[in-house]
Amino acid sequence: MTDAQPPLVMWHASQVTPEDRQGLLSQKPITVWLTGLSASGKSTLAFALEQRLLDKGQLSFVLDGDNVRHGLNSNLGFSAEDRAENIRRVAEVAKLMNEAGLIVIAAFISPFTQDRALARTIIGAEHFREVHVSTSLRVCESRDPKGMYNKARLGNLPNFTGISSPYEVPEQPHLRIDTQNVDLDAGVDQLIALINGPH
Ligand code: ADP
């Protein structure tokens, strides 16, 4: 295609603005991005937060790593390339949901700094809040709810974060929650404060 040809896909603008939807829902749509090791507590925190927000009259939606891999990203594995595409797609969905006025709670291991930075760029820094669920590998491994660490230690699970694939610790997250030291309710309190904090 040359520059002279019209693009085949054109952007069609809506006359309803994100601000209109924010006004309707009386909330600031942001994306809380939970990153951390498997079994660190991301999903548990995410769904507890969703419930607490609903109880307060705030509408949110959880994008959860395992759930998204059942549908939207069912064709992706755990290579670095597929992990990057997983995060890119999820970030695009989060952005759309934010535009629709929803608070998004994204729970993804998202072990690579570069992928999280891409998510931040796609979603927009003003909407993006990075939360490191910083529970230690030792604690996560002792929980091992799905037996995955055990499998990985036995060499039966390639590319498993923390064992056979690296986790790059966020340097300057908006918040860190170590679920060994902070109980679920207190963790949710911290997330609510972040959501309702300065934007
Ligand atoms: P992830 O989504 O990070 O893989 P999950 O939420 O699926 O982690 O699993 C975390 C496990 O840790 C659950 O069994 C949960 O009950 C347990 N857990 C213990 N204490 C906490 C806490 N304070 N916050 C969140 N999860 C906790």
Coordinates of N, CA, C and O and ligand atoms in Angstrom, one line a residue, residues 36-45 64 107 109 133 143 145-146 178-180 182-185, ligand 1:
G36 N 3.1 -10.7 39.9 CA 3.8 -11.4 41.0 C 3.8 -12.9 40.6 O 3.2 -13.3 39.6
L37 N 4.5 -13.7 41.4 CA 4.7 -15.1 41.2 C 3.4 -15.8 41.2 O 2.4 -15.4 41.8
S38 N 3.3 -17.0 40.6 CA 2.2 -17.9 40.7 C 2.0 -18.2 42.2 O 2.9 -18.5 43.0
A39 N 0.7 -18.1 42.6 CA 0.3 -18.4 44.0 C 0.7 -17.3 45.0 O 0.6 -17.4 46.2
S40 N 1.1 -16.1 44.5 CA 1.4 -15.0 45.3 C 0.1 -14.4 45.9 O 0.2 -13.7 46.9
G41 N -1.0 -14.6 45.3 CA -2.3 -14.1 45.8 C -3.0 -13.1 44.9 O -3.9 -12.5 45.3
K42 N -2.5 -13.0 43.6 CA -3.1 -12.0 42.7 C -4.6 -12.2 42.5 O -5.4 -11.3 42.6
S43 N -5.0 -13.5 42.1 CA -6.4 -13.7 41.8 C -7.2 -13.6 43.1 O -8.4 -13.0 43.0
T44 N -6.8 -14.0 44.2 CA -7.5 -13.9 45.4 C -7.8 -12.5 45.8 O -8.9 -12.1 46.1
L45 N -6.7 -11.6 45.6 CA -6.9 -10.2 45.9 C -7.8 -9.6 44.9 O -8.7 -8.8 45.2
D64 N -8.2 -12.1 34.5 CA -7.4 -13.0 35.2 C -6.6 -13.9 34.3 O -7.2 -14.4 33.3
A107 N -4.9 -9.4 36.7 CA -4.1 -10.3 37.5 C -3.3 -11.2 36.6 O -3.8 -12.3 36.1
I109 N 0.9 -12.9 36.0 CA 2.2 -13.0 36.5 C 3.1 -11.9 35.9 O 3.8 -11.2 36.5
V133 N 2.6 -7.9 43.8 CA 2.2 -8.9 44.9 C 3.5 -9.7 45.2 O 3.9 -10.6 44.5
R143 N 2.7 -22.9 49.3 CA 1.3 -22.9 49.1 C 1.0 -23.9 48.0 O 0.1 -24.7 48.1
P145 N -0.9 -24.3 45.3 CA -2.3 -24.8 45.3 C -2.6 -25.7 44.1 O -3.4 -26.6 44.2
K146 N -1.9 -25.6 43.0 CA -2.1 -26.4 41.9 C -1.0 -27.5 41.6 O -1.0 -28.1 40.6
D178 N 2.8 -7.9 50.3 CA 3.3 -9.3 50.6 C 2.2 -10.0 51.4 O 2.0 -9.7 52.5
T179 N 1.6 -11.0 50.7 CA 0.4 -11.6 51.4 C 0.8 -12.5 52.5 O -0.1 -13.1 53.2
Q180 N 2.1 -12.7 52.7 CA 2.5 -13.4 53.9 C 2.3 -12.6 55.2 O 1.9 -13.1 56.3
V182 N 0.4 -9.5 55.1 CA -0.8 -8.6 55.0 C -2.0 -9.5 54.8 O -2.0 -10.3 53.8
D183 N -3.0 -9.5 55.6 CA -4.2 -10.4 55.4 C -5.0 -9.9 54.2 O -4.8 -8.7 53.8
L184 N -5.9 -10.7 53.8 CA -6.7 -10.4 52.5 C -7.4 -9.0 52.7 O -7.3 -8.2 51.8
D185 N -8.1 -8.9 53.8 CA -8.9 -7.6 54.0 C -8.0 -6.4 53.9 O -8.3 -5.4 53.3
Ligands
ADP1 P1 -2.1 -16.2 42.0 O1 -3.3 -15.6 41.3 O2 -1.1 -15.1 42.3 O3 -1.5 -17.4 41.3 P2 -3.9 -17.2 43.9 O4 -4.7 -16.1 44.4 O5 -4.5 -18.2 42.9 O6 -2.5 -16.7 43.4 O7 -3.5 -18.2 45.2 C1 -2.9 -17.6 46.3 C2 -3.2 -18.5 47.5 O8 -2.7 -17.8 48.6 C3 -4.6 -18.8 47.7 O9 -4.7 -20.2 48.1 C4 -5.0 -17.9 48.9 O10 -6.0 -18.3 49.7 C5 -3.7 -17.8 49.7 N1 -3.5 -16.6 50.5 C6 -3.1 -16.7 51.8 N2 -3.1 -15.5 52.4 C7 -3.4 -14.6 51.4 C8 -3.6 -13.2 51.4 N3 -3.4 -12.4 52.4 N4 -4.0 -12.6 50.2 C9 -4.2 -13.4 49.1 N5 -4.1 -14.7 49.1 C10 -3.7 -15.3 50.2

